[in-house]
Coordinates of C-alpha atoms and ligand atoms in Angstrom, one line a residue:
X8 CA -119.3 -168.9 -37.7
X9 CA -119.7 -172.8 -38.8
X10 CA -117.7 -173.8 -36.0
X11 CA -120.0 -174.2 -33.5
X12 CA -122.3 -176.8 -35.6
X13 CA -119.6 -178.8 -37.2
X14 CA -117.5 -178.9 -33.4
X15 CA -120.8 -180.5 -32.4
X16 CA -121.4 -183.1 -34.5
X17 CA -117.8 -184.2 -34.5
X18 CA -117.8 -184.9 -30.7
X19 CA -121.3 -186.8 -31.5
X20 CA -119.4 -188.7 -33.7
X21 CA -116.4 -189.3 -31.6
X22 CA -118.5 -190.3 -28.5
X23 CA -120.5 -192.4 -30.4
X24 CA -117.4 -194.5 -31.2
X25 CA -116.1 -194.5 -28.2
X26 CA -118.6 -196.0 -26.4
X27 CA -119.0 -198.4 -29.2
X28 CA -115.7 -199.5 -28.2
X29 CA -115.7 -198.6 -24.5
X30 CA -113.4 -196.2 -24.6
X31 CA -112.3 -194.8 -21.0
X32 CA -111.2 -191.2 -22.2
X33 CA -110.3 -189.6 -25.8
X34 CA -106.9 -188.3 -25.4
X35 CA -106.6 -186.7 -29.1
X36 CA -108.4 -186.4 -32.1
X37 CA -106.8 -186.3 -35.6
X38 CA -109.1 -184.3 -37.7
X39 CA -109.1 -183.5 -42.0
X40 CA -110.3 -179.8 -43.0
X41 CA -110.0 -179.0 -46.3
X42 CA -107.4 -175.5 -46.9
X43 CA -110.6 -174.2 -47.8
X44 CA -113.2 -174.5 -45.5
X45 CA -113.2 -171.4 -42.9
X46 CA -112.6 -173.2 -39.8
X47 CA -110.1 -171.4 -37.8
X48 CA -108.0 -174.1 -35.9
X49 CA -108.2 -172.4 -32.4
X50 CA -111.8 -171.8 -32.2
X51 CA -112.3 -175.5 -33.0
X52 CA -110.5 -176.6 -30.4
X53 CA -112.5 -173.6 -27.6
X54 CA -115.6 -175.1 -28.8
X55 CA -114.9 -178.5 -28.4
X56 CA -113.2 -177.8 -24.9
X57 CA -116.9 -176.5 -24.0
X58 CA -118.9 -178.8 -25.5
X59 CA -117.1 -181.9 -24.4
X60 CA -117.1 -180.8 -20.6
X61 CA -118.3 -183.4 -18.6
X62 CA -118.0 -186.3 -21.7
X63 CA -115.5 -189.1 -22.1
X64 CA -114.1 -186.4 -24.6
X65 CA -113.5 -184.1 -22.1
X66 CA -110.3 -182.3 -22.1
X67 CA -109.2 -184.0 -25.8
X68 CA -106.8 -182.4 -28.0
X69 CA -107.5 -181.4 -31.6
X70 CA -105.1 -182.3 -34.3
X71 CA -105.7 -180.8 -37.7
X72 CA -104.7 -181.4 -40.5
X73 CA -105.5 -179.6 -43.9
X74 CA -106.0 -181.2 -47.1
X75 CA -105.4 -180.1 -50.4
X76 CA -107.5 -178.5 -53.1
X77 CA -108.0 -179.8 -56.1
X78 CA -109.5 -179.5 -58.7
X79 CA -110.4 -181.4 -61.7
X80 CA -110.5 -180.5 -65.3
X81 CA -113.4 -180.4 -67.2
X82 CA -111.8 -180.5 -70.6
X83 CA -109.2 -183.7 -69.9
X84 CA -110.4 -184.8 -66.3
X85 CA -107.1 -184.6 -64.8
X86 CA -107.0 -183.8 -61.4
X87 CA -104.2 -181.2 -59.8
X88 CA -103.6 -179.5 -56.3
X89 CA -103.9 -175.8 -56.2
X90 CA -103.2 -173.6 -53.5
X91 CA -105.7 -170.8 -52.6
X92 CA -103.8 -168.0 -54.0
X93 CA -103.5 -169.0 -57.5
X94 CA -107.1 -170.8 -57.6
X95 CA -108.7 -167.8 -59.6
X96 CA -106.8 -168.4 -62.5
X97 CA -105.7 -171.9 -62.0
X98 CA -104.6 -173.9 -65.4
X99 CA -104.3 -177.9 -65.8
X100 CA -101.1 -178.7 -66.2
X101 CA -102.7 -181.9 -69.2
X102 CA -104.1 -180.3 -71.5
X103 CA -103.4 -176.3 -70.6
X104 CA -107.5 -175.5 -70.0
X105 CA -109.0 -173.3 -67.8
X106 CA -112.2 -175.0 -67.0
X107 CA -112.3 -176.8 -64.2
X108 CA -114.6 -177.8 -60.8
X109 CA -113.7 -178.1 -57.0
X110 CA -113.6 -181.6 -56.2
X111 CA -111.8 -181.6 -52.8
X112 CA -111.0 -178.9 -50.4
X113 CA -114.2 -177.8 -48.1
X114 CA -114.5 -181.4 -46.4
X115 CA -113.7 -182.2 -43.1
X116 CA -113.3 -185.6 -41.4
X117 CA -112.1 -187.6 -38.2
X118 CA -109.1 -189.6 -39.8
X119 CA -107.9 -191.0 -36.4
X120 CA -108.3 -190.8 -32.9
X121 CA -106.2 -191.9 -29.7
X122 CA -108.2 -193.3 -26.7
X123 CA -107.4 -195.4 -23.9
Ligands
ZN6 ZN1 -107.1 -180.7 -68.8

């Protein structure tokens, strides 16, 4: 369970801003997770729903939105997408080697949010 923790200090963030910028109520947020970070979508959205109660967040709606993994080589340092599935055995399509690091994927982010 890393929901909990990261739910929280996403709504710090977002209340933070909004009262930077006197926001009256956060109707949606657009949020980044990486395909490979374990967040499940739903329980996001439950924990925020609890821990916004009572906060100019209150009642917001999640929007997520999951970013690619990718990888870089270590051979050539291209960089190519892979999906989950085939990241055990996953080949850069420059040069053909095998080597290679995680260099996006298990990040998430507030890209956007709609307020009025
Ligand atoms: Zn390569």
């Amino acid at each position: 369970m890393h929901e909990l923790p990261i739910t929280e200090s996403i709504l710090k963030i977002v209340l933070m801003h909004a009262k930077k910028n006197d926001v009256r109520q956060v109707m949606t947020i657009h949020l980044r997770v990486g395909r490979l970070s374990d967040l499940e979508d739903d329980w996001i959205q439950r924990y925020f729903d609890f821990l916004s109660k009572g906060t100019l967040a209150e009642g917001a709606k999640l929007k997520i939105e999951r970013t690619p993994i990718m990888l870089q080589c270590n051979a050539c340092t291209a960089s190519y997408e892979v999906e989950v599935a085939n990241m055990g055995d996953a080949v850069c399509p420059g040069c053909g080697g095998k080597d290679s690091k995680l260099i996006s994927g298990r990040e998430y982010y507030i890209k956007d949010m709609e307020v009025r």
